[in-house]
Short mmCIF file of C-alpha atoms and ligand atoms in Angstrom, two decimals:
data_model
loop_
_atom_site.label_atom_id
_atom_site.label_comp_id
_atom_site.label_asym_id
_atom_site.label_seq_id
_atom_site.Cartn_x
_atom_site.Cartn_y
_atom_site.Cartn_z
CA UNK A 208 -1.34 14.64 -29.96
CA UNK A 209 -0.47 14.61 -26.26
CA UNK A 210 -3.63 14.47 -24.10
CA UNK A 211 -4.18 17.31 -21.60
CA UNK A 212 -5.59 14.84 -19.06
CA UNK A 213 -5.13 11.18 -19.94
CA UNK A 214 -8.23 9.33 -18.78
CA UNK A 215 -7.57 6.63 -21.35
CA UNK A 216 -4.34 5.53 -19.69
CA UNK A 217 -6.13 5.24 -16.34
CA UNK A 218 -8.89 3.27 -18.03
CA UNK A 219 -6.33 0.73 -19.32
CA UNK A 220 -4.89 0.42 -15.82
CA UNK A 221 -8.27 -0.21 -14.18
CA UNK A 222 -10.15 -1.84 -17.03
CA UNK A 223 -10.78 -5.21 -15.43
CA UNK A 224 -11.87 -3.95 -12.02
CA UNK A 225 -14.14 -1.24 -13.38
CA UNK A 226 -15.76 -3.47 -16.00
CA UNK A 227 -16.52 -6.05 -13.33
CA UNK A 228 -17.85 -3.41 -10.93
CA UNK A 229 -20.20 -2.03 -13.60
CA UNK A 230 -21.33 -5.52 -14.59
CA UNK A 231 -22.17 -6.24 -10.96
CA UNK A 232 -24.46 -3.21 -10.81
CA UNK A 233 -26.11 -4.18 -14.11
CA UNK A 234 -26.78 -7.61 -12.61
CA UNK A 235 -28.18 -6.52 -9.24
CA UNK A 236 -30.17 -3.71 -10.86
CA UNK A 237 -30.26 -1.21 -7.98
CA UNK A 238 -29.30 1.71 -10.19
CA UNK A 239 -30.42 4.37 -7.73
CA UNK A 240 -29.21 4.29 -4.09
CA UNK A 241 -27.73 0.82 -4.56
CA UNK A 242 -25.35 -0.75 -2.03
CA UNK A 243 -22.25 0.70 -3.75
CA UNK A 244 -23.40 4.23 -2.89
CA UNK A 245 -23.41 3.54 0.84
CA UNK A 246 -20.12 1.67 0.62
CA UNK A 247 -18.55 4.60 -1.21
CA UNK A 248 -19.83 7.10 1.39
CA UNK A 249 -18.28 4.97 4.14
CA UNK A 250 -14.96 4.69 2.30
CA UNK A 251 -14.85 8.42 1.54
CA UNK A 252 -15.61 9.24 5.19
CA UNK A 253 -12.76 6.97 6.24
CA UNK A 254 -10.44 8.49 3.63
CA UNK A 255 -11.11 12.09 4.70
CA UNK A 256 -11.85 11.35 8.39
CA UNK A 257 -15.02 13.45 8.01
CA UNK A 258 -17.84 12.05 10.17
CA UNK A 259 -20.40 12.26 7.36
CA UNK A 260 -20.27 11.98 3.60
CA UNK A 261 -23.39 12.58 1.51
CA UNK A 262 -22.94 11.85 -2.19
CA UNK A 263 -25.00 13.82 -4.71
CA UNK A 264 -25.46 14.55 -8.41
CA UNK A 265 -22.47 16.86 -8.98
CA UNK A 266 -20.15 19.36 -7.31
CA UNK A 267 -22.47 22.30 -7.99
CA UNK A 268 -25.40 20.56 -6.29
CA UNK A 269 -23.09 19.82 -3.37
CA UNK A 270 -22.65 23.57 -2.85
CA UNK A 271 -26.36 24.21 -3.35
CA UNK A 272 -27.22 21.57 -0.72
CA UNK A 273 -24.95 23.33 1.78
CA UNK A 274 -26.72 26.65 1.15
CA UNK A 275 -30.06 24.89 1.63
CA UNK A 276 -28.91 23.27 4.88
CA UNK A 277 -27.86 26.67 6.21
CA UNK A 278 -31.06 28.33 4.97
CA UNK A 279 -29.12 31.03 3.13
CA UNK A 280 -31.40 33.71 1.73
CA UNK A 281 -32.21 37.43 1.32
CA UNK A 282 -30.13 39.69 3.56
CA UNK A 283 -27.17 37.30 3.66
CA UNK A 284 -23.78 38.01 2.12
CA UNK A 285 -21.81 35.06 0.73
CA UNK A 286 -18.14 35.65 -0.07
CA UNK A 287 -16.54 33.90 -3.04
CA UNK A 288 -13.20 34.46 -4.77
CA UNK A 289 -13.51 36.10 -8.21
CA UNK A 290 -10.83 33.79 -9.65
CA UNK A 291 -12.59 30.42 -9.82
CA UNK A 292 -14.86 28.24 -11.91
CA UNK A 293 -18.34 29.76 -12.13
CA UNK A 294 -19.99 26.97 -10.10
CA UNK A 295 -18.42 28.28 -6.86
CA UNK A 296 -20.60 31.39 -7.12
CA UNK A 297 -23.58 30.46 -9.26
CA UNK A 298 -25.41 28.70 -6.45
CA UNK A 299 -25.75 31.96 -4.49
CA UNK A 300 -27.99 34.36 -6.53
CA UNK A 301 -30.96 31.94 -6.81
CA UNK A 302 -31.21 31.86 -2.99
CA UNK A 303 -31.76 35.64 -2.86
CA UNK A 304 -28.51 36.14 -0.92
CA UNK A 305 -25.89 38.60 -2.15
CA UNK A 306 -22.81 37.23 -3.82
CA UNK A 307 -19.73 39.27 -2.87
CA UNK A 308 -16.56 38.74 -4.89
CA UNK A 309 -13.26 38.76 -3.02
CA UNK A 310 -9.74 38.93 -4.47
CA UNK A 311 -7.09 36.19 -4.41
CA UNK A 312 -3.33 36.09 -3.74
CA UNK A 313 -1.09 36.21 -6.78
CA UNK A 314 1.40 33.53 -5.70
CA UNK A 315 -1.07 30.82 -4.60
CA UNK A 316 -4.21 31.87 -6.57
CA UNK A 317 -6.13 31.37 -3.29
CA UNK A 318 -8.64 33.64 -1.52
CA UNK A 319 -6.91 36.63 0.10
CA UNK A 320 -7.81 36.91 3.81
CA UNK A 321 -7.15 40.68 3.81
CA UNK A 322 -9.55 41.21 0.90
CA UNK A 323 -12.08 38.98 2.65
CA UNK A 324 -11.97 41.09 5.82
CA UNK A 325 -12.59 44.28 3.85
CA UNK A 326 -15.52 42.62 2.05
CA UNK A 327 -17.06 41.50 5.36
CA UNK A 328 -16.80 45.06 6.63
CA UNK A 329 -18.37 46.38 3.37
CA UNK A 330 -21.27 43.97 3.69
CA UNK A 331 -21.98 44.92 7.27
CA UNK A 332 -21.90 48.63 6.48
CA UNK A 333 -24.51 48.14 3.79
CA UNK A 334 -26.84 46.26 6.08
CA UNK A 335 -26.11 42.72 4.93
CA UNK A 336 -25.45 39.84 7.29
CA UNK A 337 -22.08 38.20 6.55
CA UNK A 338 -23.09 34.52 6.57
CA UNK A 339 -20.65 32.33 4.68
CA UNK A 340 -17.29 32.11 2.97
CA UNK A 341 -16.94 29.67 0.08
CA UNK A 342 -13.17 29.17 -0.09
CA UNK A 343 -12.01 27.49 -3.27
CA UNK A 344 -9.02 25.14 -3.35
CA UNK A 345 -8.14 26.30 -6.80
CA UNK A 346 -6.02 23.97 -8.99
CA UNK A 347 -5.92 21.43 -6.16
CA UNK A 348 -4.32 23.36 -3.31
CA UNK A 349 -6.13 23.90 -0.01
CA UNK A 350 -6.80 27.50 0.99
CA UNK A 351 -5.38 28.72 4.32
CA UNK A 352 -8.07 27.22 6.55
CA UNK A 353 -6.49 28.25 9.87
CA UNK A 354 -6.69 31.92 8.95
CA UNK A 355 -10.08 31.59 7.24
CA UNK A 356 -11.46 29.66 10.22
CA UNK A 357 -10.34 32.42 12.57
CA UNK A 358 -12.01 35.11 10.43
CA UNK A 359 -15.21 33.05 10.25
CA UNK A 360 -15.35 32.36 13.99
CA UNK A 361 -14.73 36.04 14.78
CA UNK A 362 -17.62 37.06 12.53
CA UNK A 363 -19.90 34.14 13.37
CA UNK A 364 -19.79 32.91 9.79
CA UNK A 365 -19.86 29.49 8.18
CA UNK A 366 -16.79 28.26 6.32
CA UNK A 367 -17.26 26.11 3.23
CA UNK A 368 -14.39 24.49 1.31
CA UNK A 369 -15.09 24.09 -2.39
CA UNK A 370 -12.73 21.15 -2.83
CA UNK A 371 -13.94 20.19 -6.32
CA UNK A 372 -10.33 20.44 -7.53
CA UNK A 373 -8.53 19.42 -4.35
CA UNK A 374 -9.91 16.08 -3.26
CA UNK A 375 -6.91 14.13 -1.93
CA UNK A 376 -4.90 17.23 -0.98
CA UNK A 377 -3.67 17.84 2.56
CA UNK A 378 -3.34 20.84 4.86
CA UNK A 379 -1.26 20.38 8.02
CA UNK A 380 -1.33 16.62 7.26
CA UNK A 381 -5.15 16.58 7.28
CA UNK A 382 -6.89 15.40 4.13
CA UNK A 383 -9.38 17.81 2.53
CA UNK A 384 -12.82 17.05 3.98
CA UNK A 385 -12.55 18.28 7.57
CA UNK A 386 -10.87 21.66 7.10
CA UNK A 387 -14.09 23.69 7.06
CA UNK A 388 -17.65 23.37 8.43
CA UNK A 389 -18.58 21.84 5.09
CA UNK A 390 -16.44 20.50 2.28
CA UNK A 391 -17.88 19.93 -1.17
CA UNK A 392 -16.30 18.03 -4.01
CA UNK A 393 -16.96 16.98 -7.59
CA UNK A 394 -16.39 13.67 -9.35
CA UNK A 395 -16.57 15.23 -12.83
CA UNK A 396 -14.33 13.01 -15.02
CA UNK A 397 -11.39 15.46 -15.21
CA UNK A 398 -11.19 16.18 -11.46
CA UNK A 399 -8.50 14.42 -9.40
CA UNK A 400 -11.02 11.72 -8.37
CA UNK A 401 -13.43 11.51 -11.29
CA UNK A 402 -16.16 9.09 -12.30
CA UNK A 403 -17.56 8.42 -15.79
CA UNK A 404 -20.25 11.08 -15.67
CA UNK A 405 -21.43 13.64 -13.12
CA UNK A 406 -21.04 13.13 -9.39
CA UNK A 407 -20.35 15.03 -6.19
CA UNK A 408 -20.31 14.89 -2.40
CA UNK A 409 -20.62 16.96 0.76
CA UNK A 410 -18.52 16.26 3.86
CA UNK A 411 -19.31 17.53 7.34
CA UNK A 412 -18.90 16.62 10.99
CA UNK A 413 -22.31 18.06 11.95
CA UNK A 414 -24.73 15.15 12.31
CA UNK A 415 -27.94 17.23 12.11
CA UNK A 416 -26.76 19.09 9.03
CA UNK A 417 -25.70 15.84 7.37
CA UNK A 418 -29.20 14.46 7.88
CA UNK A 419 -30.71 17.66 6.54
CA UNK A 420 -28.53 17.52 3.42
CA UNK A 421 -29.46 13.89 2.85
CA UNK A 422 -33.14 14.85 3.07
CA UNK A 423 -32.76 17.86 0.74
CA UNK A 424 -30.98 15.69 -1.83
CA UNK A 425 -33.92 13.25 -2.00
CA UNK A 426 -36.94 15.56 -2.46
CA UNK A 427 -36.95 16.71 1.16
CA UNK A 428 -37.80 13.24 2.38
CA UNK A 429 -38.70 12.54 6.00
CA UNK A 430 -39.08 8.99 7.25
CA UNK A 431 -39.40 7.62 3.72
CA UNK A 432 -39.45 8.78 0.09
CA UNK A 433 -43.17 9.66 0.01
CA UNK A 434 -43.01 11.59 3.28
CA UNK A 435 -41.88 15.06 2.13
CA UNK A 436 -41.17 17.19 5.16
CA UNK A 437 -39.41 20.02 3.31
CA UNK A 438 -38.93 21.26 -0.25
CA UNK A 439 -35.87 19.50 -1.64
CA UNK A 440 -34.22 18.67 -4.94
CA UNK A 441 -33.30 15.47 -6.73
CA UNK A 442 -29.54 15.05 -6.54
CA UNK A 443 -28.16 11.56 -6.14
CA UNK A 444 -25.00 9.79 -7.23
CA UNK A 445 -25.83 6.92 -9.61
CA UNK A 446 -24.94 3.47 -8.30
CA UNK A 447 -22.81 2.81 -11.41
CA UNK A 448 -20.77 5.94 -10.71
CA UNK A 449 -20.30 4.89 -7.08
CA UNK A 450 -19.08 1.47 -8.24
CA UNK A 451 -16.58 3.14 -10.60
CA UNK A 452 -15.37 5.49 -7.86
CA UNK A 453 -14.83 2.56 -5.46
CA UNK A 454 -12.41 1.05 -7.98
CA UNK A 455 -10.67 4.36 -8.66
CA UNK A 456 -10.34 5.11 -4.95
CA UNK A 457 -8.13 2.01 -4.57
CA UNK A 458 -5.32 3.61 -6.56
CA UNK A 459 -6.14 7.24 -5.75
CA UNK A 460 -3.47 7.74 -3.03
CA UNK A 461 -0.77 6.46 -5.43
CA UNK A 462 -2.07 8.77 -8.13
CA UNK A 463 -1.77 11.74 -5.78
CA UNK A 464 1.83 10.66 -5.09
CA UNK A 465 2.67 10.51 -8.79
CA UNK A 466 1.12 13.94 -9.30
CA UNK A 467 3.71 15.29 -6.80
CA UNK A 468 6.53 13.85 -8.89
CA UNK A 469 5.11 15.25 -12.13
CA UNK A 470 4.57 18.73 -10.68
CA UNK A 471 7.96 18.90 -9.01
CA UNK A 472 9.66 17.89 -12.26
CA UNK A 473 7.85 20.71 -14.03
CA UNK A 474 8.85 23.17 -11.34
CA UNK A 475 12.55 22.27 -11.22
CA UNK A 476 12.73 22.35 -15.02
CA UNK A 477 10.89 25.64 -15.57
CA UNK A 478 11.42 27.82 -12.50
CA UNK A 479 14.37 29.73 -13.97
CA UNK A 480 12.30 30.93 -16.94
CA UNK A 481 8.72 31.38 -15.76
CA UNK A 482 6.61 31.81 -12.60
CA UNK A 483 5.79 28.29 -11.42
CA UNK A 484 3.07 27.51 -8.84
CA UNK A 485 3.91 28.10 -5.19
CA UNK A 486 3.00 25.42 -2.64
CA UNK A 487 3.31 26.46 1.02
CA UNK A 488 5.24 23.94 3.19
CA UNK A 489 2.16 23.00 5.20
CA UNK A 490 0.22 21.72 2.17
CA UNK A 491 0.18 18.97 -0.47
CA UNK A 492 -1.75 19.87 -3.61
CA UNK A 493 -3.91 17.38 -5.49
CA UNK A 494 -2.61 19.08 -8.66
CA UNK A 495 -5.86 19.25 -10.57
CA UNK A 496 -3.93 21.71 -12.74
CA UNK A 497 -0.31 22.75 -13.08
CA UNK A 498 -0.51 26.47 -13.79
CA UNK A 499 2.27 28.87 -14.71
CA UNK A 500 2.18 32.64 -15.17
CA UNK A 501 3.65 34.29 -18.23
CA UNK A 502 3.53 37.72 -19.88
CA UNK A 503 3.45 36.19 -23.36
CA UNK A 504 0.72 33.65 -22.93
CA UNK A 505 -0.56 33.88 -26.47
CA UNK A 506 2.88 33.27 -27.90
CA UNK A 507 3.62 30.36 -25.60
CA UNK A 508 0.26 28.76 -26.19
CA UNK A 509 0.59 29.04 -29.98
CA UNK A 510 4.10 27.65 -29.90
CA UNK A 511 3.00 24.68 -27.75
CA UNK A 512 0.08 24.05 -30.07
CA UNK A 513 2.40 23.88 -33.05
CA UNK A 514 4.43 21.24 -31.23
CA UNK A 515 1.28 19.19 -30.51
CA UNK A 516 1.16 20.16 -26.83
CA UNK A 517 -2.24 21.14 -25.46
CA UNK A 518 -2.49 23.96 -22.90
CA UNK A 519 -5.60 25.51 -21.36
CA UNK A 520 -6.37 28.91 -19.83
CA UNK A 521 -8.04 28.40 -16.44
CA UNK A 522 -9.61 30.98 -16.28
CA UNK A 523 -9.77 33.59 -19.03
CA UNK A 524 -12.17 35.90 -17.18
CA UNK A 525 -12.82 36.57 -13.48
CA UNK A 526 -16.41 36.00 -12.35
CA UNK A 527 -17.22 39.69 -11.81
CA UNK A 528 -16.42 40.28 -15.50
CA UNK A 529 -18.85 37.58 -16.67
CA UNK A 530 -22.03 38.96 -18.22
CA UNK A 531 -24.30 36.94 -15.95
CA UNK A 532 -22.57 38.36 -12.87
CA UNK A 533 -22.29 42.11 -13.61
CA UNK A 534 -24.86 42.97 -10.95
CA UNK A 535 -23.09 41.10 -8.14
CA UNK A 536 -21.05 42.93 -5.53
CA UNK A 537 -17.28 43.28 -5.43
CA UNK A 538 -15.00 44.14 -2.53
CA UNK A 539 -14.28 47.89 -2.38
CA UNK A 540 -10.52 47.39 -2.66
CA UNK A 541 -11.03 45.79 -6.06
CA UNK A 542 -10.12 42.53 -7.76
CA UNK A 543 -6.85 43.53 -9.42
CA UNK A 544 -5.08 40.22 -8.73
CA UNK A 545 -7.92 38.12 -10.14
CA UNK A 546 -7.92 40.32 -13.25
CA UNK A 547 -4.14 40.09 -13.65
CA UNK A 548 -4.15 36.29 -13.24
CA UNK A 549 -6.76 35.89 -15.95
CA UNK A 550 -4.31 37.60 -18.34
CA UNK A 551 -1.29 35.50 -17.40
CA UNK A 552 -2.19 31.97 -16.34
CA UNK A 553 -1.62 28.91 -18.49
CA UNK A 554 -2.12 25.30 -17.44
CA UNK A 555 0.11 22.52 -18.80
CA UNK A 556 -0.83 18.85 -19.25
CA UNK A 557 -1.09 17.37 -15.73
CA UNK A 558 -2.15 13.86 -14.74
CA UNK A 559 -0.62 10.79 -13.05
CA UNK A 560 0.00 8.97 -16.34
CA UNK A 561 2.31 11.60 -17.83
CA UNK A 562 5.47 9.60 -18.67
CA UNK A 563 8.98 11.06 -18.51
CA UNK A 564 9.48 11.17 -22.27
CA UNK A 565 6.26 13.07 -22.91
CA UNK A 566 6.91 15.44 -20.02
CA UNK A 567 10.43 16.10 -21.34
CA UNK A 568 8.90 17.02 -24.69
CA UNK A 569 6.52 19.47 -23.00
CA UNK A 570 9.30 20.98 -20.89
CA UNK A 571 11.58 21.36 -23.91
CA UNK A 572 8.88 23.05 -25.91
CA UNK A 573 8.05 25.52 -23.13
CA UNK A 574 11.74 26.22 -22.46
CA UNK A 575 12.54 26.73 -26.13
CA UNK A 576 9.85 29.35 -26.49
CA UNK A 577 10.58 31.16 -23.21
CA UNK A 578 14.32 31.33 -23.81
CA UNK A 579 13.68 32.71 -27.31
CA UNK A 580 15.12 29.74 -29.16
C1 PLP B 284 -15.76 21.52 -11.18
C2 PLP B 284 -15.98 22.52 -10.15
C3 PLP B 284 -17.21 22.69 -9.50
C4 PLP B 284 -18.49 22.02 -9.93
O1 PLP B 284 -18.45 20.67 -10.08
P1 PLP B 284 -19.51 19.95 -11.06
O2 PLP B 284 -19.43 18.52 -10.61
O3 PLP B 284 -19.03 20.14 -12.45
O4 PLP B 284 -20.84 20.54 -10.81
C5 PLP B 284 -17.29 23.60 -8.46
N1 PLP B 284 -16.24 24.32 -8.09
C6 PLP B 284 -15.03 24.22 -8.70
C7 PLP B 284 -13.90 25.05 -8.22
C8 PLP B 284 -14.86 23.32 -9.77
O5 PLP B 284 -13.68 23.25 -10.37
#
């Protein structure tokens, strides 16, 4: 069976370095806030050129910490695309703020600025304060931060980039991490830069906010751990995970390169038969997923399965159609594109260790089905 994401191949590649890095942590014994955590934060800051990097427990906590730092609460409206993983939105309702779902664009799957502007207007008319946009770099591609930044500045709103899937991507030659007021990411194993458990980080250039986030992530600490100057949470990146990430970061830029080759081979081989993902000229995707659109998804998926090729539907249901989110708000112009995408999208195996022979097999299988052979 072909793996959907081959973490085993990467493990073989990095075995020695990672085993040594873990052994070092086991020997020094600083499992929480050990020296590797600080080293990783420095390296990630350098990699993204963000002034501050605060690691935390996972990508969902990273978003929650941003909401805490901005004191989001009742009366605020927070805008999130309906076509995303649930974590992008789930951090909002517990704060008492209103979650407002916005539609996406059908070619890029990214938040639609026109829909966003309507939603901001809706919110204002109903007495809410438009506070924040959580733009999601879905499948690894950065949203259009120039346009989103303009909309946010005009409305005095905060722009957050949920870069859980796009770490390592670039927009106008800038690496994800400095494209919004805050950037959050996840080191969940299957993300472009993944550890061997849960992990996440927040990036920002605001020094005061970075300090606040650091404090919130360690029980609202002040000068030291038992000085609790605010109500915080417990969200730290384990030292072992930081040590693993330091090793993986060494080859991460090459992996991003290889992902470009894999995705472009898919696109040249499939574009005549199916809608392949669109990447605007000003961006490089981190290719967390390679996602096509087809009218006969069930058929294609079944046919691939028979050939031993795994495919996954990201995502089968938009957030406003999830039971837990029925009471949240939606933009008045509707979420037709998000709904349509959930019917048509299918993601193919995508990772930097996909060899030519295996990819040819996948391409042949997809082509055979789509051309009715
Ligand atoms: C994975 C993911 C998250 C959450 O990351 P965790 O580390 O699993 O908490 C948030 N947003 C998006 C878009 C994701 O894909």
